[in-house]
Every structure is written in structure tokens, then in C-alpha cells.
Amino acid sequence: MSRRLLVTGGAGFIGSNFVQHWCQNYPEDRVVVLDALTYAGNRSNLATLEGKENFRFVEGDICDRAIVDELLASEKIDTIAHFAAESHVDRSILGPSAFVQTNVVGTLNLLEAFRQHWVNNSYPDSYRFLHVSTDEVYGSLAPEDPAFSETTPYAPNSPYSASKAGSDHLVRAYFHTYSLPTMITNCSNNYGPYQFPEKLIPLMCINTLMGKQLPVYGDGKNVRDWLYVGDHCTALDVVIHRGTPGETYNIGGNNEVENINLVQMLCQLMDELATDLPVRPSNQLITFVKDRLGHDRRYAINATKMKTQLDWSPSVTIEQGLRLTVAWYLSHQDWWQPLLSEEYQAYYNQVYTQTAS
Ligand code: NAD
Ligand code: TYD
């Protein structure tokens, strides 16, 4: 069957990759993007789709019930893919309120609107609400702990992860209370094209090109699991098509790496692929800086359920994915240069004013 999707946050990093994936693979489906275009949203991420008949972009806030109601009804939406969020831990430490507003209140607003729409249309079996969440809701692991599974208790440690945990609980409650066909995915750190410059991997690529310090928090031994964004999109695709309402799916890349090792890998790739670096070898730019407050030590994902129940596994290795990503940032300076705005510089100065540790 063909679907009619409302993609919230579709102008952000993962959302725009997902929209491109969906429009390429399912041209018979309708895709409507609802995005407030915050600092992290960028309409040019969807430039190749503008003007296509099956695609529509709407600028608006997920907290605005009137806009959401109108879109669900007029576009006859049967599927919500919910990406819209405040997504950066460091920003959540500077100002948590926006995180609660968008991630918790905004998600509740979408759930209520979708429930009403589902009731109005006599509870169609085909309706789906996919809530895109994070592994950070599970908290921090010690080195020998087993990876997070779908039954790991929630223990969020940052305002960001706490707000995502709150939204996950609401989504779960709407399935149990109202039987609304919701599904939750909890995914590890994504990387790839169109990621906003302040996140670790683009920040390191861009700072290397500019000959700026590469700021590594604390001792650099925090561990993240990294998933290429294209693999996340195929995972969400199978969850929408074959996932079971009421279920949670953990999505990961089987790529646990210490931050310092990841930055060293990026430096090697930059040295190899960039022609005109101001400082070479670029790892001379690595600088250990004061740690992030409450910095989670390790995340790891057990994605066995995605493999055994939905036959999904990641296809891109970390070496392949980082090479693709570095090459993309090198060939898309016109995309990221305009994002290094005054607002970005102000944010940057606020986070990185501390002297090297
Ligand atoms: P992002 O910050 O790049 O994009 C978020 C998008 O949401 C932006 O386009 C922004 O304009 C939009 N938005 C923010 N507030 C809004 C509002 N009130 N109304 C409408 N639109 C709004 O984020 P991302 O990295 O693409 O993450 C997308 C989702 O995936 C988030 O829910 C995040 O929690 C989750 N996630 C991200 C990662 C990761 O590594 N980036 C990993 C796992 C899960
Ligand atoms: P980030 O991309 O912010 O993702 P998250 O905190 O959601 O995992 O950061 C990834 C890791 O890199 C995290 O352990 C914090 C660390 N980090 C640095 O060491 N330096 C930096 O400048 C940034 C942005 C992150």
C-alpha cells in the first residue's frame, strides 16, 4: 500500500536524509515535512525535492495544534515519522527549557492530534506513529556492562536525554492507554551528510580545514556507538513497514569507538583527502578541554531484535562511513560555510571558552 507521511523535523540532519531516502524509494507515497526551521533546520537540505509533486514543505511548530490538525486532515496522513527535537546535549546544558517544550510538550501535542485524527477516521489498522529516539535515555555504561537492550531501564543523565525519555514514556503510554499504533526506535550516534557543524564529527572536519583547535572533552576516552545515517534511514524504513505497534527497537552500528580514536581517524582522513590544510598533520590541533558536565562515559547498543525480527543490520563500516562523510564535508563547503553564523560563533564561544585542561 502507498503511504502518506508527515515527517516532523524533516529539514534537520537525520530527517532530511530520511525524506530523501523515502522519496527516492517510494515515489508513489506522499511526504509532507513539518519543520520550525530552528538553528538546526535547513530547508536547503531538501532542495532536490522542491517542486516535486509528492513532496511538500511546511514551516511550523509541532507545538502548534492548529497546524498539525490541519495537515493531518487535509493531507490525509496515515503515518507520522517524528524527528523534530532539540537534539544537542551541550545546548541542553546551557538551556533546558526549549528541550522540554519541543521534545515533551511537542510530542504530546502530536500524539493528541494523531489520536484524534485516528478516531475521526474510525481507527484504521494501517496508521503508524514512529517516534525517533536515542540510546541516551538508557544512561551511561561501565566498560564491561552489556550493551543497551530494549528492556534496559531508563536512566537519562542530561536535560536532553531526560526530555527524550519523557517523550518516549508518553508515546508508550498512548499505545497502552488508547491502543494508538505507536512504535519507538532508540538509536546510537548518527553521522554523515547534512549534520549541523556543532556536532562532533562535522566540527572536527570544519575546524581542521580552518586550522582551529580540535576540542576533545575530558580524557577523550568516552565511548559512543556510531551509525551511518543512511543505515539509520533503512532501519526506520523497515520499522515503519514491518514493525509491530507497541514495540521498541534499538538501532546501532556495532561500532564502539573512544572519542579520541575517532578524532585521530578523522585527522588521518583529512590529511589524506584535503589538499590545502593550514596545519598538517592535522592531529597536532587536538586539544583536551574541560569535560562536559555529567558527560556519559559509554553508550553501546544491542541491535539483535532489529536483526532477528526485522532482518535489518548496518551495511556501512565506520571506515567507509567516515570516508564518505569527510569527502562530503570537503565537497560541500557551500553548505556549511553559511551555517557558521554569528549565532553559531556565540554558541561556540560559550561552550569552548574554557582553557585547555
Ligand atoms: P537536528 O537537530 O539536526 O534536527 C532537528 C530538526 O527538528 C530541525 O530541522 C529543527 O528545525 C526541527 N525542530 C526543532 N524544534 C521543532 C519544533 N518545535 N517544531 C518543528 N520542528 C522543530 O536533529 P537530528 O540529529 O536530525 O535528530 C533527529 C531526531 O533523531 C531527534 O529526535 C533526535 O533526538 C533523534 N536522534 C538523533 C541522533 C543523532 O545522533 N543525531 C541519534 C539518535 C536519535
Ligand atoms: P555529540 O556529537 O555532541 O553527541 P552526544 O553527546 O549526543 O553523544 O558528541 C559525541 C561525543 O563527542 C560525546 O562524548 C562528546 C564528545 N565531544 C567532544 O569531545 N568535543 C566536542 O567538541 C563535541 C561537540 C563532542
Short mmCIF file of C-alpha atoms and ligand atoms in Angstrom, two decimals:
data_model
loop_
_atom_site.label_atom_id
_atom_site.label_comp_id
_atom_site.label_asym_id
_atom_site.label_seq_id
_atom_site.Cartn_x
_atom_site.Cartn_y
_atom_site.Cartn_z
CA MET A 1 0.00 0.00 0.00
CA SER A 2 1.14 3.55 -0.56
CA ARG A 3 1.58 5.82 2.46
CA ARG A 4 1.01 9.46 3.28
CA LEU A 5 3.70 10.61 5.69
CA LEU A 6 4.05 13.61 7.94
CA VAL A 7 7.76 13.94 8.72
CA THR A 8 8.42 16.32 11.62
CA GLY A 9 11.91 17.80 11.77
CA GLY A 10 12.45 16.80 8.13
CA ALA A 11 14.79 19.74 7.49
CA GLY A 12 17.26 18.58 10.15
CA PHE A 13 20.14 16.15 9.83
CA ILE A 14 18.51 12.72 10.08
CA GLY A 15 15.06 13.90 9.00
CA SER A 16 16.34 15.29 5.69
CA ASN A 17 18.33 12.11 4.97
CA PHE A 18 15.19 10.11 5.74
CA VAL A 19 12.96 12.25 3.49
CA GLN A 20 15.43 11.87 0.61
CA HIS A 21 15.58 8.12 1.22
CA TRP A 22 11.80 7.84 1.28
CA CYS A 23 11.13 9.96 -1.81
CA GLN A 24 13.73 8.01 -3.79
CA ASN A 25 12.46 4.60 -2.77
CA TYR A 26 8.70 5.22 -2.62
CA PRO A 27 7.86 7.79 -5.30
CA GLU A 28 4.19 6.80 -5.14
CA ASP A 29 3.97 7.92 -1.48
CA ARG A 30 3.20 11.46 -0.28
CA VAL A 31 5.73 13.15 2.04
CA VAL A 32 4.81 16.31 3.95
CA VAL A 33 7.57 17.86 6.08
CA LEU A 34 6.68 19.98 9.10
CA ASP A 35 9.69 21.85 10.46
CA ALA A 36 10.06 25.01 12.54
CA LEU A 37 13.45 25.79 10.96
CA THR A 38 15.29 26.38 14.21
CA TYR A 39 19.06 26.96 14.07
CA ALA A 40 19.37 23.23 13.23
CA GLY A 41 16.78 23.17 10.44
CA ASN A 42 17.82 24.00 6.91
CA ARG A 43 15.40 23.98 4.02
CA SER A 44 18.24 23.68 1.51
CA ASN A 45 18.78 20.11 2.83
CA LEU A 46 15.66 19.26 0.81
CA ALA A 47 16.47 21.36 -2.25
CA THR A 48 16.45 18.40 -4.65
CA LEU A 49 12.82 17.66 -3.73
CA GLU A 50 11.38 21.18 -4.01
CA GLY A 51 8.73 21.33 -6.73
CA LYS A 52 8.18 17.53 -6.81
CA GLU A 53 4.50 16.64 -6.84
CA ASN A 54 4.62 14.11 -3.99
CA PHE A 55 6.60 16.41 -1.65
CA ARG A 56 5.52 19.43 0.40
CA PHE A 57 7.40 21.55 2.92
CA VAL A 58 5.50 23.39 5.66
CA GLU A 59 7.25 25.72 8.10
CA GLY A 60 5.63 25.30 11.50
CA ASP A 61 6.00 24.22 15.10
CA ILE A 62 4.95 20.77 16.32
CA CYS A 63 3.58 22.53 19.43
CA ASP A 64 1.02 24.34 17.23
CA ARG A 65 -2.07 22.13 17.42
CA ALA A 66 -3.98 24.02 14.72
CA ILE A 67 -1.26 23.46 12.09
CA VAL A 68 -0.87 19.79 13.00
CA ASP A 69 -4.66 19.16 12.94
CA GLU A 70 -4.99 20.91 9.60
CA LEU A 71 -2.14 18.95 7.99
CA LEU A 72 -3.31 15.57 9.29
CA ALA A 73 -6.80 16.15 7.89
CA SER A 74 -6.10 17.94 4.61
CA GLU A 75 -3.18 15.69 3.66
CA LYS A 76 -4.95 12.51 4.84
CA ILE A 77 -1.84 11.50 6.79
CA ASP A 78 -1.61 7.83 7.84
CA THR A 79 1.99 7.81 9.13
CA ILE A 80 3.92 10.20 11.33
CA ALA A 81 7.71 9.91 11.37
CA HIS A 82 8.61 12.12 14.30
CA PHE A 83 12.16 13.50 14.21
CA ALA A 84 11.58 17.09 15.39
CA ALA A 85 13.52 17.76 18.56
CA GLU A 86 16.10 19.87 20.24
CA SER A 87 18.92 17.39 19.82
CA HIS A 88 22.22 18.68 21.20
CA VAL A 89 23.33 17.71 24.73
CA ASP A 90 25.65 20.72 25.05
CA ARG A 91 22.80 23.12 24.24
CA SER A 92 20.56 21.33 26.73
CA ILE A 93 23.12 22.04 29.46
CA LEU A 94 23.10 25.75 28.55
CA GLY A 95 19.28 25.98 28.38
CA PRO A 96 16.98 23.03 29.13
CA SER A 97 13.59 24.76 28.66
CA ALA A 98 13.44 24.54 24.87
CA PHE A 99 14.14 20.80 25.20
CA VAL A 100 11.14 20.20 27.43
CA GLN A 101 8.95 22.40 25.23
CA THR A 102 9.71 20.73 21.90
CA ASN A 103 10.64 17.22 22.98
CA VAL A 104 7.98 16.65 25.64
CA VAL A 105 5.18 19.16 25.02
CA GLY A 106 5.60 18.99 21.24
CA THR A 107 5.47 15.18 21.23
CA LEU A 108 2.37 15.20 23.44
CA ASN A 109 0.72 17.65 21.04
CA LEU A 110 1.47 15.38 18.07
CA LEU A 111 0.18 12.32 19.91
CA GLU A 112 -3.08 14.04 20.83
CA ALA A 113 -3.61 15.36 17.31
CA PHE A 114 -2.82 11.96 15.75
CA ARG A 115 -5.12 10.16 18.19
CA GLN A 116 -7.99 12.47 17.33
CA HIS A 117 -7.30 12.01 13.61
CA TRP A 118 -7.20 8.22 14.03
CA VAL A 119 -10.51 8.27 15.92
CA ASN A 120 -12.09 10.59 13.32
CA ASN A 121 -11.16 8.09 10.62
CA SER A 122 -12.51 5.06 12.55
CA TYR A 123 -9.23 3.57 13.82
CA PRO A 124 -7.54 2.44 10.57
CA ASP A 125 -5.18 -0.55 11.07
CA SER A 126 -2.59 0.95 8.74
CA TYR A 127 -1.89 4.10 10.78
CA ARG A 128 1.56 4.38 12.37
CA PHE A 129 3.29 6.86 14.70
CA LEU A 130 7.05 6.31 14.64
CA HIS A 131 8.89 8.13 17.41
CA VAL A 132 12.61 8.52 16.65
CA SER A 133 14.55 8.47 19.90
CA THR A 134 18.02 7.96 21.26
CA ASP A 135 20.12 5.43 23.16
CA GLU A 136 20.96 8.23 25.63
CA VAL A 137 17.71 7.56 27.53
CA TYR A 138 19.37 4.44 28.98
CA GLY A 139 22.13 6.43 30.72
CA SER A 140 25.80 5.54 30.92
CA LEU A 141 27.56 2.15 30.81
CA ALA A 142 30.68 0.97 32.64
CA PRO A 143 33.36 -0.59 30.40
CA GLU A 144 32.27 -4.21 30.97
CA ASP A 145 28.49 -3.66 31.07
CA PRO A 146 26.40 -5.38 28.41
CA ALA A 147 25.07 -3.12 25.65
CA PHE A 148 21.63 -1.47 25.99
CA SER A 149 18.73 -3.72 25.01
CA GLU A 150 15.06 -2.81 24.66
CA THR A 151 14.47 -3.88 28.28
CA THR A 152 17.27 -1.82 29.84
CA PRO A 153 15.72 0.52 32.45
CA TYR A 154 15.72 4.20 31.59
CA ALA A 155 18.30 6.36 33.43
CA PRO A 156 18.72 9.62 31.49
CA ASN A 157 21.52 11.91 32.71
CA SER A 158 21.29 15.12 30.65
CA PRO A 159 18.40 17.54 30.14
CA TYR A 160 18.38 16.35 26.51
CA SER A 161 18.12 12.65 27.33
CA ALA A 162 15.64 13.34 30.15
CA SER A 163 13.36 15.19 27.75
CA LYS A 164 13.65 12.39 25.17
CA ALA A 165 12.90 9.84 27.90
CA GLY A 166 9.79 11.85 28.83
CA SER A 167 8.62 11.81 25.23
CA ASP A 168 9.30 8.05 24.92
CA HIS A 169 7.15 7.41 28.00
CA LEU A 170 4.27 9.42 26.53
CA VAL A 171 4.49 7.52 23.25
CA ARG A 172 4.47 4.23 25.11
CA ALA A 173 1.51 5.36 27.23
CA TYR A 174 -0.54 6.26 24.14
CA PHE A 175 -0.19 2.69 22.90
CA HIS A 176 -1.10 1.13 26.23
CA THR A 177 -3.89 3.55 27.11
CA TYR A 178 -5.52 4.26 23.75
CA SER A 179 -4.07 1.45 21.54
CA LEU A 180 -2.70 4.18 19.26
CA PRO A 181 -0.32 2.30 16.88
CA THR A 182 2.95 3.84 18.05
CA MET A 183 6.49 2.49 17.76
CA ILE A 184 9.72 3.78 19.31
CA THR A 185 13.26 3.48 17.99
CA ASN A 186 16.28 4.18 20.19
CA CYS A 187 19.36 4.75 18.09
CA SER A 188 23.03 5.42 18.73
CA ASN A 189 25.08 8.41 17.48
CA ASN A 190 24.50 9.16 13.80
CA TYR A 191 26.97 10.72 11.39
CA GLY A 192 27.01 11.56 7.70
CA PRO A 193 25.95 14.32 5.27
CA TYR A 194 23.91 17.33 6.46
CA GLN A 195 24.86 17.09 10.14
CA PHE A 196 24.92 20.54 11.74
CA PRO A 197 28.51 21.85 12.22
CA GLU A 198 28.45 21.90 16.05
CA LYS A 199 28.23 18.08 16.43
CA LEU A 200 31.47 16.16 16.98
CA ILE A 201 32.29 14.82 13.51
CA PRO A 202 31.44 17.87 11.37
CA LEU A 203 33.02 20.14 13.98
CA MET A 204 36.30 18.25 13.74
CA CYS A 205 36.27 18.29 9.91
CA ILE A 206 35.48 22.00 9.70
CA ASN A 207 37.94 23.06 12.42
CA THR A 208 40.69 21.05 10.71
CA LEU A 209 40.01 22.86 7.43
CA MET A 210 40.21 26.19 9.25
CA GLY A 211 43.33 25.25 11.25
CA LYS A 212 41.42 25.64 14.53
CA GLN A 213 41.84 23.58 17.70
CA LEU A 214 40.09 20.20 17.80
CA PRO A 215 38.48 20.27 21.28
CA VAL A 216 38.22 16.83 22.90
CA TYR A 217 36.30 16.78 26.17
CA GLY A 218 37.90 15.34 29.32
CA ASP A 219 40.32 12.46 28.74
CA GLY A 220 38.80 11.60 25.33
CA LYS A 221 38.00 8.06 26.44
CA ASN A 222 34.22 8.37 26.36
CA VAL A 223 32.80 5.71 24.09
CA ARG A 224 30.00 6.16 21.55
CA ASP A 225 28.47 3.69 19.10
CA TRP A 226 28.39 5.28 15.63
CA LEU A 227 25.85 4.57 12.90
CA TYR A 228 26.00 5.95 9.36
CA VAL A 229 22.84 7.99 8.80
CA GLY A 230 21.89 6.05 5.65
CA ASP A 231 21.76 2.87 7.73
CA HIS A 232 19.51 4.60 10.26
CA CYS A 233 17.15 5.54 7.42
CA THR A 234 16.90 1.93 6.18
CA ALA A 235 16.23 0.82 9.76
CA LEU A 236 13.38 3.33 10.17
CA ASP A 237 12.03 2.25 6.77
CA VAL A 238 11.73 -1.39 7.90
CA VAL A 239 10.23 -0.38 11.25
CA ILE A 240 7.51 1.66 9.51
CA HIS A 241 6.77 -1.12 7.01
CA ARG A 242 7.19 -4.20 9.20
CA GLY A 243 7.42 -3.10 12.84
CA THR A 244 4.78 -4.05 15.39
CA PRO A 245 2.79 -1.31 17.15
CA GLY A 246 3.65 -1.04 20.84
CA GLU A 247 7.22 -2.24 20.28
CA THR A 248 10.55 -0.54 20.86
CA TYR A 249 13.53 -1.24 18.57
CA ASN A 250 17.16 -0.47 19.41
CA ILE A 251 19.22 0.57 16.38
CA GLY A 252 23.02 0.63 16.42
CA GLY A 253 26.11 0.40 14.27
CA ASN A 254 28.20 -2.21 16.15
CA ASN A 255 30.92 0.46 16.15
CA GLU A 256 32.01 1.38 19.65
CA VAL A 257 34.85 3.91 19.46
CA GLU A 258 36.59 6.12 22.03
CA ASN A 259 36.26 9.78 21.09
CA ILE A 260 40.00 10.30 20.88
CA ASN A 261 40.37 7.38 18.47
CA LEU A 262 37.53 8.70 16.34
CA VAL A 263 39.17 12.13 16.15
CA GLN A 264 42.51 10.52 15.22
CA MET A 265 40.77 8.59 12.41
CA LEU A 266 39.21 11.83 11.17
CA CYS A 267 42.59 13.59 11.21
CA GLN A 268 44.14 10.81 9.12
CA LEU A 269 41.31 11.05 6.59
CA MET A 270 41.59 14.83 6.43
CA ASP A 271 45.36 14.58 5.88
CA GLU A 272 44.70 12.13 3.04
CA LEU A 273 41.70 13.76 1.35
CA ALA A 274 42.08 17.52 1.89
CA THR A 275 44.53 19.29 -0.39
CA ASP A 276 45.12 22.60 1.37
CA LEU A 277 45.21 22.12 5.14
CA PRO A 278 46.65 25.03 7.15
CA VAL A 279 48.18 22.57 9.66
CA ARG A 280 49.49 19.17 8.70
CA PRO A 281 49.46 16.54 10.17
CA SER A 282 46.17 17.78 11.49
CA ASN A 283 46.26 15.79 14.73
CA GLN A 284 48.59 18.50 16.10
CA LEU A 285 45.39 20.50 16.51
CA ILE A 286 43.89 18.05 19.03
CA THR A 287 43.37 19.85 22.36
CA PHE A 288 41.93 18.30 25.50
CA VAL A 289 39.42 20.72 27.04
CA LYS A 290 37.34 20.79 30.20
CA ASP A 291 34.84 17.94 30.31
CA ARG A 292 31.13 18.30 29.55
CA LEU A 293 29.02 18.43 32.74
CA GLY A 294 27.60 14.99 33.56
CA HIS A 295 29.32 13.52 30.49
CA ASP A 296 28.06 9.94 29.94
CA ARG A 297 31.01 7.57 29.75
CA ARG A 298 29.85 4.90 27.36
CA TYR A 299 26.89 4.02 25.13
CA ALA A 300 26.50 0.69 23.33
CA ILE A 301 23.53 -0.83 21.53
CA ASN A 302 22.40 -4.42 21.27
CA ALA A 303 20.51 -4.41 17.94
CA THR A 304 19.70 -8.14 17.93
CA LYS A 305 15.94 -7.51 17.84
CA MET A 306 16.27 -5.46 14.62
CA LYS A 307 18.23 -8.34 13.10
CA THR A 308 16.10 -11.26 14.20
CA GLN A 309 12.64 -9.68 13.92
CA LEU A 310 13.05 -7.23 11.03
CA ASP A 311 16.13 -8.63 9.24
CA TRP A 312 17.96 -5.29 9.45
CA SER A 313 21.64 -4.78 10.14
CA PRO A 314 24.01 -1.90 9.36
CA SER A 315 25.75 -2.07 5.98
CA VAL A 316 28.40 0.66 6.29
CA THR A 317 31.57 0.13 8.34
CA ILE A 318 32.96 3.01 10.39
CA GLU A 319 35.94 3.29 8.00
CA GLN A 320 33.67 3.51 4.95
CA GLY A 321 31.21 5.87 6.65
CA LEU A 322 33.87 8.29 7.93
CA ARG A 323 35.50 8.40 4.49
CA LEU A 324 32.15 9.20 2.86
CA THR A 325 31.43 11.83 5.49
CA VAL A 326 34.80 13.58 5.30
CA ALA A 327 34.57 13.62 1.49
CA TRP A 328 31.06 15.12 1.75
CA TYR A 329 32.13 17.96 4.05
CA LEU A 330 35.14 18.66 1.80
CA SER A 331 32.95 18.94 -1.29
CA HIS A 332 30.08 20.85 0.40
CA GLN A 333 31.74 23.93 1.85
CA ASP A 334 28.92 25.94 0.26
CA TRP A 335 26.51 24.04 2.52
CA TRP A 336 28.28 24.51 5.86
CA GLN A 337 30.01 27.90 5.45
CA PRO A 338 26.74 29.90 5.79
CA LEU A 339 25.90 27.95 8.96
CA LEU A 340 28.93 29.36 10.79
CA SER A 341 26.82 32.40 11.63
CA GLU A 342 27.11 34.93 14.43
CA GLU A 343 24.71 32.79 16.46
CA TYR A 344 26.96 29.78 15.87
CA GLN A 345 30.05 31.75 16.94
CA ALA A 346 28.27 32.92 20.11
CA TYR A 347 27.29 29.34 20.93
CA TYR A 348 30.83 28.16 20.16
CA ASN A 349 32.41 30.77 22.42
CA GLN A 350 30.03 29.87 25.25
CA VAL A 351 30.90 26.17 25.12
CA TYR A 352 34.60 26.38 24.35
CA THR A 353 35.78 29.45 26.27
CA GLN A 354 37.38 27.29 28.94
CA THR A 355 41.13 26.99 28.66
CA ALA A 356 42.71 23.71 27.63
CA SER A 357 42.84 21.26 30.55
P1 NAD B 1 18.64 18.06 14.29
O1 NAD B 1 18.83 18.96 15.46
O2 NAD B 1 19.64 18.05 13.19
O3 NAD B 1 17.22 18.39 13.60
C1 NAD B 1 16.07 18.65 14.34
C2 NAD B 1 15.03 19.28 13.39
O4 NAD B 1 13.83 19.50 14.14
C3 NAD B 1 15.46 20.62 12.81
O5 NAD B 1 15.17 20.67 11.43
C4 NAD B 1 14.62 21.63 13.57
O6 NAD B 1 14.34 22.80 12.81
C5 NAD B 1 13.37 20.81 13.85
N1 NAD B 1 12.63 21.30 15.02
C6 NAD B 1 13.12 21.59 16.24
N2 NAD B 1 12.13 22.02 17.05
C7 NAD B 1 10.99 21.97 16.32
C8 NAD B 1 9.63 22.25 16.61
N3 NAD B 1 9.24 22.70 17.80
N4 NAD B 1 8.72 22.08 15.63
C9 NAD B 1 9.08 21.64 14.41
N5 NAD B 1 10.36 21.35 14.08
C10 NAD B 1 11.31 21.51 15.03
O7 NAD B 1 18.44 16.62 14.90
P2 NAD B 1 18.85 15.18 14.32
O8 NAD B 1 20.24 14.89 14.71
O9 NAD B 1 18.45 15.09 12.91
O10 NAD B 1 17.90 14.25 15.20
C11 NAD B 1 16.58 13.93 14.76
C12 NAD B 1 15.90 13.06 15.79
O11 NAD B 1 16.67 11.88 15.97
C13 NAD B 1 15.80 13.71 17.17
O12 NAD B 1 14.55 13.38 17.72
C14 NAD B 1 16.92 13.08 17.97
O13 NAD B 1 16.59 13.01 19.34
C15 NAD B 1 16.98 11.69 17.35
N6 NAD B 1 18.30 11.05 17.39
C16 NAD B 1 19.42 11.70 16.95
C17 NAD B 1 20.65 11.06 16.96
C18 NAD B 1 21.90 11.72 16.45
O14 NAD B 1 22.99 11.16 16.60
N7 NAD B 1 21.82 12.89 15.81
C19 NAD B 1 20.73 9.74 17.44
C20 NAD B 1 19.57 9.10 17.88
C21 NAD B 1 18.36 9.77 17.85
P1 TYD B 2 27.95 14.78 20.28
O1 TYD B 2 28.16 14.78 18.79
O2 TYD B 2 27.58 16.06 20.94
O3 TYD B 2 26.89 13.63 20.61
P2 TYD B 2 26.37 13.04 22.05
O4 TYD B 2 26.85 13.87 23.15
O5 TYD B 2 24.91 13.12 21.87
O6 TYD B 2 26.89 11.64 22.12
O7 TYD B 2 29.27 14.27 20.96
C1 TYD B 2 29.78 12.97 20.75
C2 TYD B 2 30.89 12.74 21.75
O8 TYD B 2 31.96 13.63 21.49
C3 TYD B 2 30.48 12.99 23.19
O9 TYD B 2 31.14 12.03 24.04
C4 TYD B 2 31.02 14.38 23.49
C5 TYD B 2 32.27 14.44 22.62
N1 TYD B 2 32.63 15.79 22.11
C6 TYD B 2 33.92 16.28 22.29
O10 TYD B 2 34.80 15.62 22.89
N2 TYD B 2 34.23 17.51 21.77
C7 TYD B 2 33.31 18.26 21.13
O11 TYD B 2 33.64 19.41 20.70
C8 TYD B 2 31.98 17.74 20.92
C9 TYD B 2 30.93 18.52 20.20
C10 TYD B 2 31.69 16.48 21.44
#
